[in-house]
Amino acid sequence: MQPITELVLASHNAGKLKELQAMLGKDIRVRPVSDFSAIEPEETGLSFIENAILKARHAARVSGLPALADDSGLAVAALGGAPGIYSARYADGQGDAANNAKLLAALQGLPDAERDAQFVCTLALLRHAEDPLPILCEGLWHGRILHAPRGEQGFGYDPLFWVPERDCSSAELPAAEKNRISHRAKAMEILRRRLGIA
Ligand SMILES: O=P(O)(O)OP(=O)(O)OP(=O)(O)OC[C@H]1O[C@@H](n2cnc3c(O)ncnc32)[C@H](O)[C@@H]1O
Ligand SMILES: [Mg+2]
């Protein structure tokens, strides 16, 4: 396989883009898909990986470059895995603060022992829009949902996600530390190995 020297990141989420860029930018020239198109493809898949593939395919098509997409979310055990693939749309598109408020309300009154959750990250890399064999990677990060937000770092559900191995919320972790241990870091480690840049 030809080494990949440049790729388009198929995300419109600033927090995600920052993390992906920090994890890849030393080895590969990365450009956001917004350099090529403002259109966000509808996430019609029923699984994280289907949505990652369709976002990457769209980005490869509009850019003519290899494309990497990240479809991720939060799966809460007490909610049967919700919000899951609907994490970004949990509060009907009203944004991170509304998503977090809805999650806290859904778990109101539940003790710590019943607040297990995991962040899921899937990555899909397509060498071109018709690539029949995308590189697919996943990473999971186990934790617990807090009773109130903590911390200012990160994005999305980070202020509500308790990280047992660090005794703090993921929004209290310095960016470099989150990027070493998160679901995204784990998926990215697999991708780096597949690309031979580990
Ligand atoms: O689809 P793109 O354009 O990449 O951007 P998005 O924000 O819509 O991304 P997703 O469809 O993958 O939805 C992911 C959701 O899960 C949340 N999420 C994913 N990774 C996270 C992380 O590391 N920390 C906090 N929240 C995260 C994020 O805030 C979104 O609400
Ligand atoms: Mg999305």
XYZ file of N, CA and C and ligand atoms in Angstrom:
626
model
N 0.848 -1.205 0.000
C 0.000 0.000 0.000
C 0.881 1.252 0.000
N 0.538 2.192 -0.836
C 1.263 3.478 -0.876
C 1.103 4.192 0.464
N 2.172 4.771 1.020
C 1.991 5.499 2.282
C 1.063 6.709 2.086
N 0.248 6.967 3.100
C -0.658 8.119 3.023
C 0.060 9.336 3.609
N 0.199 10.396 2.824
C 0.916 11.581 3.301
C -0.027 12.752 3.579
N -1.242 12.665 3.034
C -2.214 13.741 3.234
C -3.596 13.117 3.307
N -4.431 13.612 4.216
C -5.810 13.116 4.223
C -6.760 14.189 4.709
N -8.041 13.952 4.411
C -9.076 14.884 4.847
C -9.772 14.273 6.062
N -9.994 15.115 7.074
C -10.706 14.673 8.277
C -12.185 14.983 8.091
N -13.000 13.919 8.047
C -14.418 14.050 7.699
C -15.263 14.377 8.921
N -14.934 15.488 9.595
C -15.719 15.874 10.773
C -15.950 17.377 10.766
N -17.116 17.766 11.316
C -17.415 19.187 11.495
C -17.416 19.554 12.981
N -16.906 18.661 13.819
C -16.882 18.896 15.267
C -15.495 19.424 15.660
N -15.448 20.668 16.143
C -14.163 21.317 16.421
C -13.353 20.561 17.479
N -14.038 20.021 18.492
C -13.333 19.300 19.551
C -12.663 18.046 19.026
N -13.419 17.302 18.241
C -12.887 16.093 17.623
C -11.731 16.403 16.677
N -11.918 17.426 15.847
C -10.885 17.780 14.867
C -9.576 18.091 15.570
N -9.675 18.827 16.683
C -8.478 19.190 17.429
C -7.756 17.936 17.933
N -8.528 17.002 18.469
C -7.913 15.782 18.997
C -7.306 14.935 17.874
N -8.040 14.771 16.778
C -7.534 13.944 15.674
C -6.276 14.571 15.076
N -6.303 15.884 14.955
C -5.150 16.611 14.404
C -3.930 16.426 15.299
N -4.157 16.536 16.630
C -3.037 16.380 17.571
C -2.459 14.967 17.487
N -3.325 13.995 17.246
C -2.853 12.605 17.217
C -2.168 12.247 15.902
N -2.501 12.937 14.811
C -1.997 12.548 13.481
C -1.063 13.549 12.836
N -1.168 14.810 13.271
C -0.571 15.920 12.525
C 0.933 15.849 12.329
N 1.622 15.111 13.185
C 3.082 15.045 13.048
C 3.483 14.193 11.839
N 2.619 13.234 11.496
C 2.996 12.255 10.480
C 2.322 12.476 9.129
N 1.143 13.076 9.165
C 0.336 13.179 7.952
C -0.234 14.588 7.868
N -0.241 15.164 6.684
C -0.861 16.475 6.501
C -2.381 16.280 6.532
N -3.048 16.948 7.477
C -4.496 16.749 7.598
C -5.243 18.034 7.305
N -6.366 17.896 6.612
C -7.200 19.052 6.280
C -8.642 18.753 6.661
N -9.347 19.726 7.232
C -10.750 19.473 7.573
C -11.611 19.433 6.311
N -12.670 18.644 6.344
C -13.546 18.528 5.174
C -14.202 19.872 4.850
N -14.292 20.757 5.857
C -14.903 22.083 5.604
C -14.090 22.906 4.611
N -12.805 22.530 4.373
C -12.026 23.183 3.305
C -12.625 22.889 1.927
N -13.414 21.830 1.842
C -13.920 21.378 0.535
C -15.431 21.502 0.404
N -16.158 21.337 1.517
C -17.622 21.358 1.442
C -18.202 21.638 2.818
N -19.297 22.404 2.837
C -19.969 22.696 4.107
C -21.097 21.699 4.364
N -21.348 20.837 3.389
C -22.472 19.893 3.521
C -22.095 18.761 4.468
N -22.958 18.524 5.458
C -22.737 17.401 6.374
C -23.651 16.268 5.943
N -23.092 15.111 5.551
C -23.966 14.023 5.130
C -24.854 13.566 6.280
N -26.061 13.155 5.954
C -26.974 12.673 6.982
C -26.453 11.332 7.520
N -26.460 11.189 8.842
C -25.931 9.960 9.452
C -27.059 8.936 9.552
N -27.276 8.230 8.440
C -28.425 7.327 8.349
C -28.115 5.899 8.792
N -26.867 5.604 9.122
C -26.486 4.253 9.526
C -27.120 3.859 10.851
N -27.159 2.536 11.089
C -27.682 2.035 12.363
C -26.558 1.597 13.285
N -25.315 1.810 12.839
C -24.170 1.485 13.690
C -23.141 2.605 13.544
N -22.260 2.691 14.552
C -21.197 3.706 14.492
C -20.401 3.535 13.201
N -20.030 2.280 12.903
C -19.109 2.072 11.786
C -19.759 2.423 10.450
N -21.063 2.163 10.317
C -21.737 2.552 9.068
C -21.689 4.068 8.896
N -21.929 4.778 9.995
C -21.902 6.249 9.902
C -20.487 6.759 9.621
N -19.483 6.107 10.213
C -18.101 6.536 9.943
C -17.781 6.345 8.460
N -18.203 5.211 7.907
C -17.916 4.952 6.492
C -18.626 5.973 5.608
N -19.873 6.268 5.903
C -20.571 7.196 4.995
C -20.016 8.616 5.091
N -19.557 9.008 6.278
C -18.932 10.344 6.390
C -17.599 10.377 5.652
N -16.799 9.313 5.793
C -15.500 9.269 5.107
C -15.689 9.232 3.589
N -16.694 8.471 3.141
C -16.916 8.364 1.694
C -17.281 9.729 1.106
N -18.156 10.433 1.811
C -18.550 11.769 1.339
C -17.327 12.692 1.269
N -16.497 12.661 2.301
C -15.322 13.551 2.337
C -14.317 13.195 1.247
N -14.138 11.900 0.988
C -13.216 11.482 -0.077
C -13.738 11.962 -1.427
N -15.059 11.891 -1.570
C -15.671 12.294 -2.841
C -15.481 13.797 -3.085
N -15.727 14.626 -2.079
C -15.657 16.084 -2.316
C -14.213 16.599 -2.342
N -13.278 15.841 -1.772
C -11.892 16.331 -1.687
C -10.942 15.681 -2.691
N -11.286 14.466 -3.129
C -10.339 13.714 -3.960
C -9.155 13.180 -3.161
N -9.233 13.252 -1.840
C -8.139 12.784 -0.968
C -8.586 11.542 -0.189
N -7.624 10.777 0.352
C -8.003 9.762 1.334
C -8.740 10.466 2.484
N -9.709 9.772 3.084
C -10.523 10.432 4.111
C -10.630 9.582 5.366
N -10.524 10.265 6.500
C -10.690 9.612 7.799
C -11.901 10.213 8.490
N -12.852 9.346 8.898
C -14.006 9.810 9.673
C -14.002 9.139 11.033
N -14.591 9.841 11.984
C -14.748 9.356 13.358
C -16.225 9.394 13.658
N -16.823 8.246 13.956
C -18.177 8.282 14.508
C -18.087 7.749 15.920
N -18.576 8.537 16.843
C -18.359 8.214 18.244
C -19.598 8.552 19.054
N -19.552 8.216 20.330
C -20.687 8.531 21.190
C -20.539 7.890 22.549
N -21.581 8.085 23.341
C -21.589 7.626 24.723
C -22.679 6.571 24.876
N -22.306 5.411 25.422
C -23.289 4.346 25.654
C -23.451 4.156 27.161
N -24.652 4.395 27.659
C -24.912 4.332 29.099
C -25.687 3.044 29.394
N -25.111 2.211 30.260
C -25.688 0.878 30.506
C -27.137 0.977 30.989
N -27.401 1.878 31.931
C -28.748 1.976 32.514
C -29.786 2.440 31.495
N -29.311 2.985 30.379
C -30.236 3.451 29.333
C -30.220 2.508 28.130
N -29.767 1.272 28.358
C -29.737 0.296 27.273
C -28.789 0.681 26.154
N -27.738 1.441 26.494
C -26.746 1.834 25.477
C -27.018 3.196 24.839
N -28.116 3.833 25.194
C -28.388 5.194 24.704
C -27.426 6.168 25.409
N -27.163 7.337 24.815
C -27.651 7.800 23.519
C -26.956 7.150 22.318
N -25.817 6.465 22.506
C -25.212 5.671 21.439
C -24.978 6.442 20.156
N -25.444 5.871 19.027
C -25.183 6.542 17.742
C -25.942 7.864 17.637
N -26.880 8.077 18.559
C -27.637 9.338 18.535
C -27.073 10.372 19.506
N -25.842 10.154 19.997
C -25.275 11.027 21.037
C -25.279 12.499 20.647
N -24.936 12.810 19.395
C -24.879 14.216 18.986
C -26.283 14.815 18.882
N -27.276 13.945 18.656
C -28.656 14.404 18.413
C -29.577 14.105 19.599
N -28.992 13.773 20.751
C -29.791 13.293 21.897
C -30.868 14.303 22.289
N -30.504 15.585 22.336
C -31.488 16.624 22.690
C -31.945 17.346 21.412
N -32.178 16.570 20.377
C -32.730 17.094 19.111
C -31.919 18.240 18.507
N -30.601 18.082 18.541
C -29.755 19.061 17.854
C -29.570 20.376 18.593
N -29.883 20.402 19.888
C -29.735 21.667 20.635
C -28.337 21.854 21.210
N -27.445 20.913 20.967
C -26.053 21.130 21.361
C -25.639 20.409 22.627
N -24.331 20.571 22.940
C -23.714 19.810 24.035
C -24.382 20.045 25.389
N -24.673 21.325 25.727
C -25.219 21.619 27.059
C -26.586 20.945 27.219
N -27.400 21.000 26.170
C -28.730 20.376 26.225
C -28.603 18.853 26.294
N -27.652 18.290 25.552
C -27.424 16.833 25.617
C -27.064 16.420 27.043
N -26.155 17.195 27.652
C -25.710 16.846 29.008
C -26.857 16.979 30.011
N -27.667 18.029 29.872
C -28.791 18.224 30.792
C -29.796 17.073 30.649
N -30.034 16.638 29.419
C -30.980 15.538 29.199
C -30.455 14.239 29.811
N -29.138 14.025 29.697
C -28.545 12.809 30.256
C -28.650 12.811 31.779
N -28.340 13.952 32.393
C -28.449 14.030 33.861
C -29.884 13.762 34.309
N -30.846 14.323 33.594
C -32.256 14.122 33.961
C -32.632 12.639 33.820
N -32.138 11.982 32.763
C -32.489 10.572 32.533
C -31.940 9.667 33.641
N -30.826 10.101 34.265
C -30.181 9.256 35.289
C -30.471 9.743 36.710
N -31.355 10.718 36.817
C -31.603 11.325 38.132
C -31.978 10.274 39.176
N -31.310 10.352 40.331
C -31.633 9.448 41.425
C -30.893 8.117 41.377
N -30.229 7.808 40.269
C -29.502 6.534 40.199
C -28.175 6.641 40.950
N -27.858 5.633 41.777
C -26.590 5.657 42.518
C -25.408 5.383 41.583
N -24.199 5.675 42.071
C -22.984 5.498 41.262
C -22.906 4.106 40.645
N -23.284 3.094 41.415
C -23.147 1.709 40.949
C -23.980 1.432 39.692
N -24.950 2.303 39.422
C -25.811 2.087 38.240
C -25.583 3.138 37.157
N -24.408 3.769 37.216
C -24.145 4.848 36.253
C -22.987 4.518 35.305
N -22.733 3.214 35.097
C -21.654 2.797 34.184
C -21.918 3.286 32.761
N -20.824 3.663 32.090
C -20.960 4.127 30.704
C -19.661 3.869 29.973
N -19.736 3.876 28.654
C -18.490 3.853 27.899
C -18.586 4.780 26.697
N -17.462 5.444 26.444
C -17.313 6.179 25.199
C -16.886 5.181 24.138
N -17.466 5.333 22.956
C -17.143 4.487 21.808
C -16.574 5.375 20.709
N -15.502 4.932 20.088
C -14.987 5.652 18.914
C -14.731 4.649 17.794
N -15.324 4.908 16.639
C -14.972 4.126 15.457
C -14.329 5.064 14.449
N -13.331 4.537 13.773
C -12.642 5.299 12.723
C -12.759 4.522 11.423
N -13.007 5.240 10.336
C -13.008 4.611 9.008
C -12.096 5.422 8.115
N -11.144 4.734 7.513
C -10.254 5.399 6.569
C -10.469 4.808 5.175
N -10.866 5.665 4.249
C -11.038 5.254 2.858
C -9.940 5.896 2.029
N -9.236 5.090 1.238
C -8.153 5.636 0.409
C -8.722 6.500 -0.713
N -9.957 6.184 -1.145
C -10.665 6.982 -2.148
C -12.157 6.654 -1.998
N -13.006 7.438 -2.671
C -14.452 7.341 -2.414
C -15.028 5.959 -2.691
N -14.407 5.198 -3.604
C -14.943 3.861 -3.930
C -14.142 2.744 -3.269
N -13.300 3.072 -2.318
C -12.464 2.059 -1.657
C -13.338 0.895 -1.149
N -13.120 -0.318 -1.678
C -13.959 -1.444 -1.246
C -13.491 -2.082 0.069
N -12.327 -1.640 0.568
C -11.780 -2.258 1.775
C -11.272 -1.170 2.731
N -12.219 -0.432 3.344
C -11.800 0.634 4.269
C -11.058 0.058 5.472
N -10.170 0.845 6.045
C -9.539 0.453 7.319
C -10.492 0.883 8.436
N -10.893 -0.062 9.283
C -11.879 0.194 10.334
C -11.247 -0.089 11.699
N -11.410 0.830 12.633
C -10.799 0.673 13.960
C -11.799 1.112 15.017
N -11.689 0.532 16.211
C -12.575 1.001 17.285
C -11.840 1.071 18.611
N -12.329 1.951 19.460
C -11.775 2.081 20.802
C -12.894 2.332 21.800
N -12.765 1.729 22.984
C -13.768 1.912 24.048
C -13.080 2.503 25.272
N -13.822 3.317 26.021
C -13.271 3.930 27.234
C -14.335 3.809 28.323
N -14.036 3.032 29.348
C -15.031 2.769 30.390
C -14.993 3.831 31.490
N -16.171 4.206 31.961
C -16.248 5.182 33.040
C -17.627 5.183 33.668
N -18.003 6.351 34.188
C -19.265 6.450 34.940
C -19.813 7.856 34.750
N -21.102 7.990 34.748
C -21.693 9.326 34.572
C -21.831 10.020 35.930
N -21.267 11.212 36.021
C -21.311 12.003 37.257
C -22.729 12.534 37.521
N -22.905 13.121 38.706
C -24.209 13.704 39.065
C -24.302 15.174 38.674
N -23.159 15.768 38.334
C -23.127 17.180 37.908
C -21.853 17.376 37.095
N -21.842 18.356 36.184
C -20.651 18.548 35.351
C -19.429 18.979 36.153
N -18.264 18.544 35.694
C -16.975 18.933 36.303
C -15.960 19.162 35.204
N -15.241 20.294 35.267
C -14.110 20.525 34.366
C -14.480 21.326 33.130
N -13.438 21.900 32.543
C -13.627 22.848 31.423
C -12.959 22.372 30.135
N -12.172 21.302 30.206
C -11.443 20.844 29.013
C -12.364 20.001 28.133
N -11.850 19.639 26.970
C -12.560 18.691 26.124
C -13.800 19.283 25.479
N -14.799 18.436 25.240
C -16.023 18.858 24.565
C -17.116 17.833 24.864
N -18.296 18.095 24.327
C -19.379 17.109 24.401
C -19.701 16.667 25.825
N -19.694 15.361 26.019
C -20.076 14.788 27.316
C -18.911 14.725 28.308
N -17.748 15.258 27.952
C -16.581 15.145 28.837
C -16.843 15.596 30.288
N -17.571 16.690 30.520
C -17.757 17.122 31.918
C -18.564 16.138 32.767
N -19.280 15.215 32.120
C -20.108 14.259 32.885
C -19.470 12.878 32.975
N -18.286 12.698 32.348
C -17.694 11.355 32.254
C -16.573 11.189 33.268
N -16.823 10.370 34.271
C -15.825 10.107 35.330
C -14.849 9.039 34.850
N -13.555 9.339 34.980
C -12.503 8.436 34.502
C -11.879 7.747 35.713
N -12.276 6.497 35.998
C -11.814 5.848 37.229
C -10.297 5.773 37.321
N -9.619 5.520 36.187
C -8.157 5.340 36.269
C -7.414 6.643 36.548
N -8.100 7.776 36.509
C -7.444 9.056 36.815
C -8.138 9.811 37.948
N -9.255 9.282 38.443
C -9.975 9.916 39.542
C -10.380 11.351 39.229
N -10.841 11.586 38.045
C -11.337 12.925 37.684
C -12.264 12.770 36.484
N -12.912 13.872 36.107
C -13.762 13.800 34.908
C -12.871 13.945 33.683
N -13.385 13.544 32.533
C -12.529 13.646 31.353
C -12.374 15.100 30.924
N -13.239 15.993 31.418
C -13.050 17.428 31.152
C -12.047 18.059 32.123
N -11.574 17.293 33.095
C -10.515 17.783 33.995
C -9.136 17.281 33.561
N -9.107 16.401 32.571
C -7.814 15.902 32.081
C -7.191 16.919 31.135
N -5.884 17.160 31.261
C -5.217 17.967 30.233
C -5.392 17.282 28.873
N -5.460 18.090 27.801
C -5.733 17.531 26.469
C -4.764 16.400 26.123
N -3.499 16.591 26.425
C -2.504 15.578 26.035
C -2.762 14.249 26.750
N -3.260 14.346 27.993
C -3.537 13.120 28.753
C -4.787 12.423 28.204
N -5.835 13.195 27.928
C -7.031 12.579 27.313
C -6.627 11.883 26.010
N -5.771 12.529 25.238
C -5.374 11.976 23.939
C -4.492 10.736 24.055
N -4.039 10.433 25.270
C -3.267 9.196 25.469
C -4.160 8.022 25.867
N -5.307 8.316 26.530
C -6.058 7.203 27.141
C -7.507 7.064 26.666
N -7.975 7.982 25.850
C -9.403 7.988 25.493
C -9.768 6.891 24.492
N -11.068 6.746 24.277
C -11.594 5.871 23.225
C -10.977 6.220 21.865
N -10.846 7.517 21.604
C -10.284 7.968 20.315
C -8.796 7.593 20.236
N -8.091 7.746 21.345
C -6.664 7.374 21.370
C -6.494 5.886 21.086
N -7.397 5.075 21.660
C -7.283 3.615 21.466
C -7.554 3.243 20.007
N -8.581 3.835 19.413
C -8.874 3.546 18.001
C -7.731 4.046 17.122
N -7.201 5.204 17.470
C -6.126 5.797 16.659
C -4.847 4.972 16.733
N -4.601 4.357 17.886
C -3.423 3.509 18.017
C -3.499 2.340 17.034
N -4.695 1.776 16.898
C -4.883 0.665 15.950
C -4.670 1.177 14.520
N -5.206 2.357 14.238
C -5.051 2.913 12.886
C -3.579 3.165 12.556
N -2.855 3.712 13.521
C -1.434 4.008 13.292
C -0.674 2.724 12.958
N -1.013 1.668 13.684
C -0.351 0.388 13.415
C -0.678 -0.101 12.003
N -1.955 0.023 11.637
C -2.365 -0.431 10.288
C -1.671 0.376 9.189
N -1.399 1.658 9.489
C -0.756 2.521 8.486
C 0.760 2.458 8.559
N 1.256 1.735 9.558
C 2.705 1.613 9.693
C 3.365 2.861 10.229
N 2.619 3.672 11.011
C 3.230 4.875 11.594
C 3.192 4.810 13.119
N 3.116 3.589 13.663
C 3.027 3.439 15.122
C 4.315 3.898 15.794
O -20.161 13.769 12.773
P -19.068 14.785 13.002
O -19.077 15.884 11.996
O -17.723 14.154 13.151
O -19.354 15.521 14.419
P -20.422 15.066 15.525
O -20.239 15.923 16.717
O -21.795 15.004 14.921
O -19.914 13.613 15.875
P -20.720 12.241 15.971
O -21.795 12.194 14.965
O -19.690 11.155 15.941
O -21.364 12.295 17.408
C -20.529 12.127 18.531
C -21.233 12.573 19.792
O -20.577 11.993 20.906
C -19.918 12.987 21.674
N -18.513 12.586 21.875
C -17.738 11.846 21.045
N -16.478 11.784 21.492
C -16.453 12.491 22.630
C -15.434 12.823 23.538
O -14.163 12.452 23.340
N -15.756 13.570 24.588
C -17.014 13.988 24.779
N -18.036 13.758 23.965
C -17.762 12.999 22.887
C -19.938 14.274 20.843
O -20.026 15.407 21.641
C -21.166 14.090 19.988
O -22.306 14.501 20.700
Mg -22.201 13.655 13.479
